[in-house]
Amino acid sequence: MSSSVEAITVLSSDGDEFKITVSAAKLSKPLNWMLEDVCFSDDCDEVPTIEVNSKTLVKVIEYCEKHAPRANSGASDSDAEELKKWDIEFMKMDVKDILFHILMAANYLHMEGLYDLACQTAADLMKGMTVSQIRKIFHIKNDFSSEEQEQLRRQHPGCSFD
Amino acid sequence: MMMEEIMVENTRNNTEFENLPQHLIHHIMNYVPYNDAVKFSVLSKTLLSMWLSFPVLDFDYTFFSGQHKDRHRTFLSFILETVHHRCPHRINKPLQRLRVNYPNHYLNSYFNTIFEVLLNFAIKNHAQEIIFDICTINWVNLRSDSLLSLFSSEFLTVLNLRRFRFLVADSIILCPKLKELVISSCKGAQTITVSSPSVEKVEISFCRDLVYNNSKCSVDISACLSLKKCSNLKEAIIEAPKLLKLKYQGSPQVHPMQILANKCSTASIKLPEREIDYDLWFDNLKQFLSCFDHFKNLTISCFKVKDLIIPVKFLKNNESLLRDAKHIKVKSLDFPQGQPVRRLVERLFRLVHKPLKFTFFLEGVRSTLKFEYENKAKKRKRVERRCCLGISTKCWRHYALKVNIQGVNEKERGRLDKLFFHYNL
């Protein structure tokens, strides 16, 4: 096909259709490969499926579209500053419903920027929290007995867990 | 129906925190301060196993609180417990980073041993980054066998040593993958040779023993070398054929400083405040600057501009010290109002051969002077002096100067115009 393709259509794991612009798809290697497949194969009817659910894919595409202009051309400092603020707003999301999925999606789609951003967000949620608070935020089940717990805490003298 | 419900429930459970891949959890741990990251060990069994295989060891004394002795004891037992519990899980896996931060007054022999054990452990486990930021009044002694294996490690990419005493005088760093080397406040090294082909940054600072005479620093790097405040450095040989940029910070008492770097045309020099005798300072400065004669771009930062204005008595003949200098930048925070730029320009003109541009950053104000030379070498009685005898490219004195001045106030401009008018006579 020609280079006139401006957007590709992909399917989410739930079967919904999404459009991603070419420049945005360039942020992810697997998406880029798909793009090449779509552009260069004769059989264009096939719509590639991405193993990410719809809710997450919306967010991922939103991130890509926002970051694509800067990644493709490079931008000034003020733009970078604004983008940072946008990232912070963008990452205000439910931990279990979305954040874990975003982490997985960024990992699966090899999107370095989003991957780092999501990991940083998860890490920030953890900073300065007690163990029980962290368990609550990340929905982690405690499967230690209290003796085991005590023993583990003793292995880290000087560290406060509560 | 029941089956379907269970299936749905299962897929939902799959995106638990603990089900994220291990490298992802490790990446998150990387972003959490180490004392918070420790909490992963007590969250759940899965996370404990991920914590045990986390390839980063970070021992930071500042994370611990308490009275001096207690703090000491807890820090020490934290290191020992960590090594005891975490390290057996990691043998044969590469260690990503070992960092030790120990800003304490005194280092006892026990800590010395512990640090050396940690270092050897890191080397054995193919550590990629080793960072020892130690700030005590005495030094960590490093035996020659530890040093040898450290300096030849195949895996090391970042090495940062502070406050170490090398028990080998000639250190040769061979690590083939090393990118960044910082050696500061270290003792014992009289020569440091870096021959790692991949090195991008070398910084050697506050190394007092690098050394009275003939200290040799030969570096096979292609980006940037900085020497900072090695106060006993008297003579230096910098052998770095691929070097692109040289940074020097410290006193101008180093002479001769032989810089063997063909490709390097940019240097920046940061001079300290003048503490020594006026005559000695300028004599040193003059000789020191002459070592930079083959640099095209020179940035000189100093405390006071007047420390840079070399008195005429030291510049008797018209030989240009900075023969190849094209662009000279002068930076200074202290530039008293009464001190005219003219004096600085005039003295700089005595040092250079045929400059193209001067840039000054004086007290936050940027000003530039660009020079153009009239094509025909002008014959002038005054410059038929022997300033360029035997040199094919004649110096600025032989040309009619055209000057473009920017960022200078009216009064200064008048003075400068006068100076250049005088030059063009």
GROMACS .gro file of N, CA and C in nm, chain B residues 175-318:
model
  432
  337CYS      N    1   3.828  -0.228   3.246
  337CYS     CA    2   3.689  -0.274   3.227
  337CYS      C    3   3.634  -0.241   3.087
  338PRO      N    4   3.606  -0.342   3.008
  338PRO     CA    5   3.571  -0.316   2.867
  338PRO      C    6   3.437  -0.247   2.846
  339LYS      N    7   3.348  -0.255   2.945
  339LYS     CA    8   3.216  -0.194   2.924
  339LYS      C    9   3.197  -0.064   3.001
  340LEU      N   10   3.300  -0.020   3.070
  340LEU     CA   11   3.288   0.095   3.158
  340LEU      C   12   3.247   0.221   3.081
  341LYS      N   13   3.145   0.290   3.134
  341LYS     CA   14   3.101   0.412   3.067
  341LYS      C   15   3.135   0.535   3.151
  342GLU      N   16   3.120   0.519   3.282
  342GLU     CA   17   3.137   0.635   3.368
  342GLU      C   18   3.231   0.601   3.483
  343LEU      N   19   3.332   0.681   3.500
  343LEU     CA   20   3.427   0.658   3.608
  343LEU      C   21   3.442   0.785   3.689
  344VAL      N   22   3.417   0.774   3.818
  344VAL     CA   23   3.438   0.889   3.905
  344VAL      C   24   3.527   0.843   4.020
  345ILE      N   25   3.639   0.905   4.033
  345ILE     CA   26   3.727   0.873   4.146
  345ILE      C   27   3.749   1.004   4.220
  346SER      N   28   3.701   1.009   4.344
  346SER     CA   29   3.720   1.135   4.413
  346SER      C   30   3.769   1.111   4.556
  347SER      N   31   3.845   1.205   4.603
  347SER     CA   32   3.904   1.198   4.737
  347SER      C   33   3.975   1.066   4.764
  348CYS      N   34   4.040   1.012   4.665
  348CYS     CA   35   4.109   0.884   4.687
  348CYS      C   36   4.258   0.908   4.705
  349LYS      N   37   4.319   0.815   4.776
  349LYS     CA   38   4.460   0.827   4.807
  349LYS      C   39   4.535   0.712   4.741
  350GLY      N   40   4.663   0.728   4.729
  350GLY     CA   41   4.747   0.616   4.690
  350GLY      C   42   4.769   0.603   4.541
  351ALA      N   43   4.676   0.654   4.461
  351ALA     CA   44   4.693   0.639   4.318
  351ALA      C   45   4.784   0.748   4.265
  352GLN      N   46   4.899   0.709   4.215
  352GLN     CA   47   4.988   0.810   4.159
  352GLN      C   48   4.963   0.826   4.010
  353THR      N   49   4.929   0.718   3.949
  353THR     CA   50   4.889   0.731   3.809
  353THR      C   51   4.758   0.654   3.790
  354ILE      N   52   4.675   0.709   3.710
  354ILE     CA   53   4.550   0.641   3.677
  354ILE      C   54   4.543   0.630   3.525
  355THR      N   55   4.533   0.510   3.479
  355THR     CA   56   4.524   0.491   3.335
  355THR      C   57   4.391   0.425   3.305
  356VAL      N   58   4.314   0.489   3.222
  356VAL     CA   59   4.185   0.432   3.188
  356VAL      C   60   4.194   0.386   3.043
  357SER      N   61   4.181   0.258   3.021
  357SER     CA   62   4.186   0.216   2.881
  357SER      C   63   4.063   0.135   2.844
  358SER      N   64   3.951   0.174   2.899
  358SER     CA   65   3.826   0.110   2.860
  358SER      C   66   3.777   0.177   2.732
  359PRO      N   67   3.753   0.099   2.629
  359PRO     CA   68   3.716   0.160   2.501
  359PRO      C   69   3.581   0.230   2.502
  360SER      N   70   3.496   0.196   2.599
  360SER     CA   71   3.359   0.248   2.595
  360SER      C   72   3.337   0.370   2.684
  361VAL      N   73   3.442   0.413   2.754
  361VAL     CA   74   3.425   0.517   2.854
  361VAL      C   75   3.377   0.649   2.794
  362GLU      N   76   3.276   0.709   2.857
  362GLU     CA   77   3.222   0.836   2.810
  362GLU      C   78   3.255   0.951   2.903
  363LYS      N   79   3.269   0.919   3.031
  363LYS     CA   80   3.294   1.026   3.126
  363LYS      C   81   3.394   0.982   3.231
  364VAL      N   82   3.496   1.059   3.252
  364VAL     CA   83   3.591   1.030   3.359
  364VAL      C   84   3.602   1.155   3.445
  365GLU      N   85   3.588   1.137   3.572
  365GLU     CA   86   3.604   1.252   3.660
  365GLU      C   87   3.698   1.211   3.773
  366ILE      N   88   3.805   1.284   3.784
  366ILE     CA   89   3.900   1.254   3.890
  366ILE      C   90   3.913   1.380   3.974
  367SER      N   91   3.868   1.373   4.097
  367SER     CA   92   3.868   1.496   4.175
  367SER      C   93   3.922   1.475   4.316
  368PHE      N   94   3.975   1.577   4.370
  368PHE     CA   95   4.028   1.578   4.507
  368PHE      C   96   4.121   1.460   4.535
  369CYS      N   97   4.199   1.415   4.436
  369CYS     CA   98   4.292   1.304   4.463
  369CYS      C   99   4.428   1.362   4.494
  370ARG      N  100   4.460   1.364   4.622
  370ARG     CA  101   4.579   1.437   4.664
  370ARG      C  102   4.710   1.371   4.620
  371ASP      N  103   4.706   1.238   4.610
  371ASP     CA  104   4.832   1.172   4.578
  371ASP      C  105   4.862   1.167   4.429
  372LEU      N  106   4.769   1.214   4.356
  372LEU     CA  107   4.786   1.211   4.211
  372LEU      C  108   4.864   1.333   4.172
  373VAL      N  109   4.987   1.331   4.163
  373VAL     CA  110   5.085   1.316   4.266
  373VAL      C  111   5.191   1.419   4.242
  374TYR      N  112   5.287   1.421   4.330
  374TYR     CA  113   5.378   1.532   4.330
  374TYR      C  114   5.442   1.559   4.195
  375ASN      N  115   5.501   1.457   4.140
  375ASN     CA  116   5.562   1.481   4.010
  375ASN      C  117   5.520   1.372   3.914
  376ASN      N  118   5.517   1.412   3.791
  376ASN     CA  119   5.497   1.315   3.686
  376ASN      C  120   5.371   1.233   3.699
  377SER      N  121   5.265   1.292   3.747
  377SER     CA  122   5.147   1.209   3.754
  377SER      C  123   5.095   1.197   3.613
  378LYS      N  124   5.056   1.081   3.585
  378LYS     CA  125   5.018   1.055   3.447
  378LYS      C  126   4.875   1.004   3.447
  379CYS      N  127   4.797   1.063   3.365
  379CYS     CA  128   4.660   1.018   3.358
  379CYS      C  129   4.635   0.988   3.212
  380SER      N  130   4.643   0.864   3.177
  380SER     CA  131   4.622   0.840   3.036
  380SER      C  132   4.485   0.776   3.016
  381VAL      N  133   4.414   0.833   2.929
  381VAL     CA  134   4.274   0.797   2.919
  381VAL      C  135   4.241   0.767   2.773
  382ASP      N  136   4.176   0.658   2.754
  382ASP     CA  137   4.137   0.623   2.619
  382ASP      C  138   3.987   0.642   2.609
  383ILE      N  139   3.945   0.765   2.607
  383ILE     CA  140   3.802   0.787   2.606
  383ILE      C  141   3.765   0.886   2.497
  384SER      N  142   3.639   0.891   2.468
  384SER     CA  143   3.603   0.973   2.354
  384SER      C  144   3.506   1.085   2.390
  385ALA      N  145   3.479   1.108   2.513
  385ALA     CA  146   3.383   1.213   2.538
  385ALA      C  147   3.437   1.325   2.625
  386CYS      N  148   3.450   1.298   2.751
  386CYS     CA  149   3.480   1.409   2.839
  386CYS      C  150   3.566   1.364   2.956
  387LEU      N  151   3.669   1.436   2.984
  387LEU     CA  152   3.752   1.406   3.099
  387LEU      C  153   3.752   1.527   3.190
  388SER      N  154   3.725   1.506   3.316
  388SER     CA  155   3.740   1.620   3.404
  388SER      C  156   3.834   1.591   3.519
  389LEU      N  157   3.916   1.687   3.547
  389LEU     CA  158   4.007   1.678   3.662
  389LEU      C  159   3.963   1.788   3.757
  390LYS      N  160   3.931   1.750   3.880
  390LYS     CA  161   3.881   1.851   3.971
  390LYS      C  162   3.964   1.857   4.099
  391LYS      N  163   4.013   1.971   4.127
  391LYS     CA  164   4.075   1.999   4.257
  391LYS      C  165   4.166   1.890   4.311
  392CYS      N  166   4.253   1.836   4.228
  392CYS     CA  167   4.353   1.743   4.281
  392CYS      C  168   4.468   1.830   4.326
  393SER      N  169   4.464   1.869   4.453
  393SER     CA  170   4.544   1.985   4.493
  393SER      C  171   4.694   1.962   4.492
  394ASN      N  172   4.738   1.837   4.492
  394ASN     CA  173   4.882   1.817   4.489
  394ASN      C  174   4.934   1.787   4.350
  395LEU      N  175   4.848   1.799   4.257
  395LEU     CA  176   4.889   1.775   4.119
  395LEU      C  177   4.987   1.884   4.078
  396LYS      N  178   5.105   1.842   4.039
  396LYS     CA  179   5.205   1.942   4.001
  396LYS      C  180   5.237   1.933   3.854
  397GLU      N  181   5.239   1.811   3.808
  397GLU     CA  182   5.272   1.790   3.668
  397GLU      C  183   5.172   1.688   3.618
  398ALA      N  184   5.125   1.704   3.500
  398ALA     CA  185   5.028   1.605   3.454
  398ALA      C  186   5.048   1.574   3.307
  399ILE      N  187   5.027   1.450   3.276
  399ILE     CA  188   5.027   1.413   3.135
  399ILE      C  189   4.889   1.353   3.107
  400ILE      N  190   4.819   1.414   3.021
  400ILE     CA  191   4.688   1.359   2.986
  400ILE      C  192   4.700   1.304   2.845
  401GLU      N  193   4.692   1.174   2.838
  401GLU     CA  194   4.711   1.111   2.709
  401GLU      C  195   4.576   1.057   2.668
  402ALA      N  196   4.507   1.124   2.583
  402ALA     CA  197   4.373   1.080   2.549
  402ALA      C  198   4.345   1.111   2.402
  403PRO      N  199   4.391   1.025   2.315
  403PRO     CA  200   4.382   1.056   2.172
  403PRO      C  201   4.241   1.073   2.119
  404LYS      N  202   4.143   1.014   2.188
  404LYS     CA  203   4.007   1.025   2.134
  404LYS      C  204   3.923   1.129   2.208
  405LEU      N  205   3.985   1.195   2.302
  405LEU     CA  206   3.909   1.288   2.385
  405LEU      C  207   3.849   1.403   2.306
  406LEU      N  208   3.726   1.441   2.341
  406LEU     CA  209   3.663   1.552   2.271
  406LEU      C  210   3.655   1.678   2.358
  407LYS      N  211   3.646   1.657   2.488
  407LYS     CA  212   3.632   1.773   2.574
  407LYS      C  213   3.709   1.754   2.705
  408LEU      N  214   3.781   1.853   2.744
  408LEU     CA  215   3.858   1.844   2.868
  408LEU      C  216   3.808   1.949   2.966
  409LYS      N  217   3.785   1.903   3.090
  409LYS     CA  218   3.745   1.999   3.192
  409LYS      C  219   3.849   1.995   3.303
  410TYR      N  220   3.893   2.110   3.341
  410TYR     CA  221   3.989   2.114   3.451
  410TYR      C  222   3.940   2.211   3.556
  411GLN      N  223   3.942   2.164   3.677
  411GLN     CA  224   3.906   2.254   3.786
  411GLN      C  225   4.015   2.246   3.890
  412GLY      N  226   4.073   2.355   3.922
  412GLY     CA  227   4.177   2.352   4.024
  412GLY      C  228   4.277   2.463   4.002
  413SER      N  229   4.385   2.454   4.076
  413SER     CA  230   4.481   2.564   4.074
  413SER      C  231   4.565   2.559   3.946
  414PRO      N  232   4.614   2.674   3.903
  414PRO     CA  233   4.697   2.675   3.782
  414PRO      C  234   4.842   2.640   3.810
  415GLN      N  235   4.867   2.580   3.927
  415GLN     CA  236   5.006   2.550   3.960
  415GLN      C  237   5.062   2.429   3.886
  416VAL      N  238   4.973   2.360   3.815
  416VAL     CA  239   5.018   2.242   3.743
  416VAL      C  240   5.096   2.283   3.621
  417HIS      N  241   5.221   2.251   3.621
  417HIS     CA  242   5.301   2.283   3.505
  417HIS      C  243   5.422   2.194   3.502
  418PRO      N  244   5.456   2.128   3.393
  418PRO     CA  245   5.378   2.133   3.270
  418PRO      C  246   5.259   2.035   3.274
  419MET      N  247   5.158   2.076   3.207
  419MET     CA  248   5.047   1.986   3.188
  419MET      C  249   5.047   1.951   3.040
  420GLN      N  250   5.086   1.829   3.016
  420GLN     CA  251   5.100   1.790   2.877
  420GLN      C  252   4.970   1.727   2.832
  421ILE      N  253   4.907   1.786   2.735
  421ILE     CA  254   4.779   1.731   2.692
  421ILE      C  255   4.797   1.672   2.553
  422LEU      N  256   4.793   1.542   2.548
  422LEU     CA  257   4.811   1.476   2.420
  422LEU      C  258   4.675   1.427   2.372
  423ALA      N  259   4.603   1.518   2.313
  423ALA     CA  260   4.468   1.484   2.268
  423ALA      C  261   4.444   1.553   2.136
  424ASN      N  262   4.471   1.482   2.030
  424ASN     CA  263   4.465   1.543   1.897
  424ASN      C  264   4.327   1.593   1.859
  425LYS      N  265   4.225   1.516   1.896
  425LYS     CA  266   4.091   1.550   1.851
  425LYS      C  267   4.023   1.653   1.939
  426CYS      N  268   4.085   1.679   2.053
  426CYS     CA  269   4.018   1.764   2.151
  426CYS      C  270   4.043   1.911   2.120
  427SER      N  271   3.938   1.986   2.095
  427SER     CA  272   3.958   2.127   2.068
  427SER      C  273   3.884   2.216   2.168
  428THR      N  274   3.813   2.152   2.261
  428THR     CA  275   3.735   2.230   2.356
  428THR      C  276   3.782   2.200   2.498
  429ALA      N  277   3.810   2.303   2.571
  429ALA     CA  278   3.851   2.283   2.710
  429ALA      C  279   3.782   2.386   2.797
  430SER      N  280   3.750   2.345   2.919
  430SER     CA  281   3.702   2.445   3.011
  430SER      C  282   3.787   2.441   3.138
  431ILE      N  283   3.822   2.556   3.184
  431ILE     CA  284   3.912   2.569   3.299
  431ILE      C  285   3.839   2.646   3.407
  432LYS      N  286   3.839   2.591   3.525
  432LYS     CA  287   3.775   2.662   3.635
  432LYS      C  288   3.883   2.693   3.738
  433LEU      N  289   3.910   2.818   3.756
  433LEU     CA  290   4.018   2.855   3.847
  433LEU      C  291   3.964   2.887   3.986
  434PRO      N  292   4.041   2.853   4.088
  434PRO     CA  293   3.997   2.886   4.224
  434PRO      C  294   4.026   3.033   4.256
  435GLU      N  295   3.988   3.073   4.373
  435GLU     CA  296   4.019   3.209   4.417
  435GLU      C  297   4.170   3.220   4.439
  436ARG      N  298   4.222   3.334   4.404
  436ARG     CA  299   4.367   3.349   4.422
  436ARG      C  300   4.401   3.361   4.570
  437GLU      N  301   4.479   3.264   4.618
  437GLU     CA  302   4.518   3.270   4.759
  437GLU      C  303   4.667   3.295   4.773
  438ILE      N  304   4.739   3.263   4.667
  438ILE     CA  305   4.884   3.277   4.675
  438ILE      C  306   4.926   3.417   4.631
  439ASP      N  307   5.053   3.438   4.646
  439ASP     CA  308   5.117   3.564   4.611
  439ASP      C  309   5.085   3.607   4.467
  440TYR      N  310   5.065   3.736   4.450
  440TYR     CA  311   5.028   3.797   4.322
  440TYR      C  312   5.121   3.754   4.207
  441ASP      N  313   5.251   3.770   4.229
  441ASP     CA  314   5.348   3.739   4.123
  441ASP      C  315   5.346   3.592   4.087
  442LEU      N  316   5.343   3.509   4.193
  442LEU     CA  317   5.347   3.365   4.173
  442LEU      C  318   5.223   3.319   4.095
  443TRP      N  319   5.109   3.376   4.135
  443TRP     CA  320   4.983   3.340   4.070
  443TRP      C  321   4.990   3.364   3.920
  444PHE      N  322   5.032   3.487   3.883
  444PHE     CA  323   5.030   3.520   3.741
  444PHE      C  324   5.138   3.446   3.663
  445ASP      N  325   5.249   3.421   3.731
  445ASP     CA  326   5.353   3.343   3.665
  445ASP      C  327   5.301   3.203   3.635
  446ASN      N  328   5.236   3.143   3.736
  446ASN     CA  329   5.176   3.010   3.718
  446ASN      C  330   5.070   3.012   3.610
  447LEU      N  331   4.985   3.113   3.618
  447LEU     CA  332   4.872   3.120   3.527
  447LEU      C  333   4.920   3.128   3.383
  448LYS      N  334   5.022   3.207   3.365
  448LYS     CA  335   5.075   3.226   3.229
  448LYS      C  336   5.127   3.092   3.175
  449GLN      N  337   5.203   3.023   3.258
  449GLN     CA  338   5.258   2.895   3.214
  449GLN      C  339   5.148   2.791   3.195
  450PHE      N  340   5.052   2.796   3.284
  450PHE     CA  341   4.942   2.700   3.278
  450PHE      C  342   4.862   2.719   3.148
  451LEU      N  343   4.832   2.843   3.118
  451LEU     CA  344   4.752   2.870   2.997
  451LEU      C  345   4.827   2.828   2.871
  452SER      N  346   4.959   2.838   2.878
  452SER     CA  347   5.035   2.801   2.759
  452SER      C  348   5.021   2.652   2.726
  453CYS      N  349   4.978   2.571   2.825
  453CYS     CA  350   4.954   2.429   2.799
  453CYS      C  351   4.830   2.407   2.715
  454PHE      N  352   4.747   2.511   2.705
  454PHE     CA  353   4.623   2.497   2.630
  454PHE      C  354   4.633   2.564   2.493
  455ASP      N  355   4.757   2.576   2.446
  455ASP     CA  356   4.776   2.653   2.323
  455ASP      C  357   4.711   2.592   2.200
  456HIS      N  358   4.683   2.462   2.204
  456HIS     CA  359   4.626   2.401   2.083
  456HIS      C  360   4.474   2.385   2.088
  457PHE      N  361   4.411   2.448   2.186
  457PHE     CA  362   4.265   2.440   2.195
  457PHE      C  363   4.200   2.555   2.119
  458LYS      N  364   4.092   2.523   2.052
  458LYS     CA  365   4.024   2.627   1.974
  458LYS      C  366   3.919   2.699   2.059
  459ASN      N  367   3.847   2.620   2.137
  459ASN     CA  368   3.745   2.681   2.221
  459ASN      C  369   3.786   2.669   2.367
  460LEU      N  370   3.798   2.780   2.430
  460LEU     CA  371   3.841   2.779   2.570
  460LEU      C  372   3.739   2.852   2.656
  461THR      N  373   3.699   2.788   2.764
  461THR     CA  374   3.613   2.857   2.858
  461THR      C  375   3.691   2.871   2.988
  462ILE      N  376   3.705   2.990   3.034
  462ILE     CA  377   3.778   3.013   3.159
  462ILE      C  378   3.683   3.073   3.261
  463SER      N  379   3.664   3.003   3.370
  463SER     CA  380   3.581   3.058   3.477
  463SER      C  381   3.671   3.097   3.593
  464CYS      N  382   3.644   3.208   3.652
  464CYS     CA  383   3.725   3.247   3.767
  464CYS      C  384   3.640   3.323   3.868
  465PHE      N  385   3.691   3.333   3.988
  465PHE     CA  386   3.617   3.403   4.094
  465PHE      C  387   3.613   3.552   4.065
  466LYS      N  388   3.731   3.606   4.043
  466LYS     CA  389   3.738   3.750   4.017
  466LYS      C  390   3.807   3.772   3.884
  467VAL      N  391   3.750   3.859   3.805
  467VAL     CA  392   3.807   3.884   3.674
  467VAL      C  393   3.950   3.935   3.685
  468LYS      N  394   3.977   4.007   3.792
  468LYS     CA  395   4.112   4.065   3.801
  468LYS      C  396   4.219   3.957   3.819
  469ASP      N  397   4.177   3.836   3.861
  469ASP     CA  398   4.274   3.726   3.869
  469ASP      C  399   4.313   3.674   3.732
  470LEU      N  400   4.242   3.722   3.631
  470LEU     CA  401   4.267   3.673   3.496
  470LEU      C  402   4.343   3.776   3.413
  471ILE      N  403   4.348   3.897   3.465
  471ILE     CA  404   4.413   4.004   3.389
  471ILE      C  405   4.562   4.002   3.422
  472ILE      N  406   4.633   3.930   3.339
  472ILE     CA  407   4.776   3.910   3.364
  472ILE      C  408   4.851   4.042   3.342
  473PRO      N  409   4.929   4.085   3.439
  473PRO     CA  410   5.002   4.212   3.426
  473PRO      C  411   5.098   4.209   3.308
  474VAL      N  412   5.116   4.326   3.251
  474VAL     CA  413   5.198   4.337   3.130
  474VAL      C  414   5.340   4.285   3.151
  475LYS      N  415   5.390   4.299   3.274
  475LYS     CA  416   5.530   4.260   3.294
  475LYS      C  417   5.553   4.110   3.270
  476PHE      N  418   5.444   4.032   3.277
  476PHE     CA  419   5.461   3.889   3.250
  476PHE      C  420   5.447   3.857   3.101
  477LEU      N  421   5.407   3.957   3.025
  477LEU     CA  422   5.378   3.932   2.883
  477LEU      C  423   5.465   4.021   2.798
  478LYS      N  424   5.594   4.010   2.818
  478LYS     CA  425   5.680   4.109   2.756
  478LYS      C  426   5.688   4.097   2.604
  479ASN      N  427   5.717   3.979   2.557
  479ASN     CA  428   5.724   3.969   2.411
  479ASN      C  429   5.584   3.943   2.356
  480ASN      N  430   5.574   3.955   2.228
  480ASN     CA  431   5.443   3.946   2.166
  480ASN      C  432   5.404   3.804   2.127
   0.00000   0.00000   0.00000
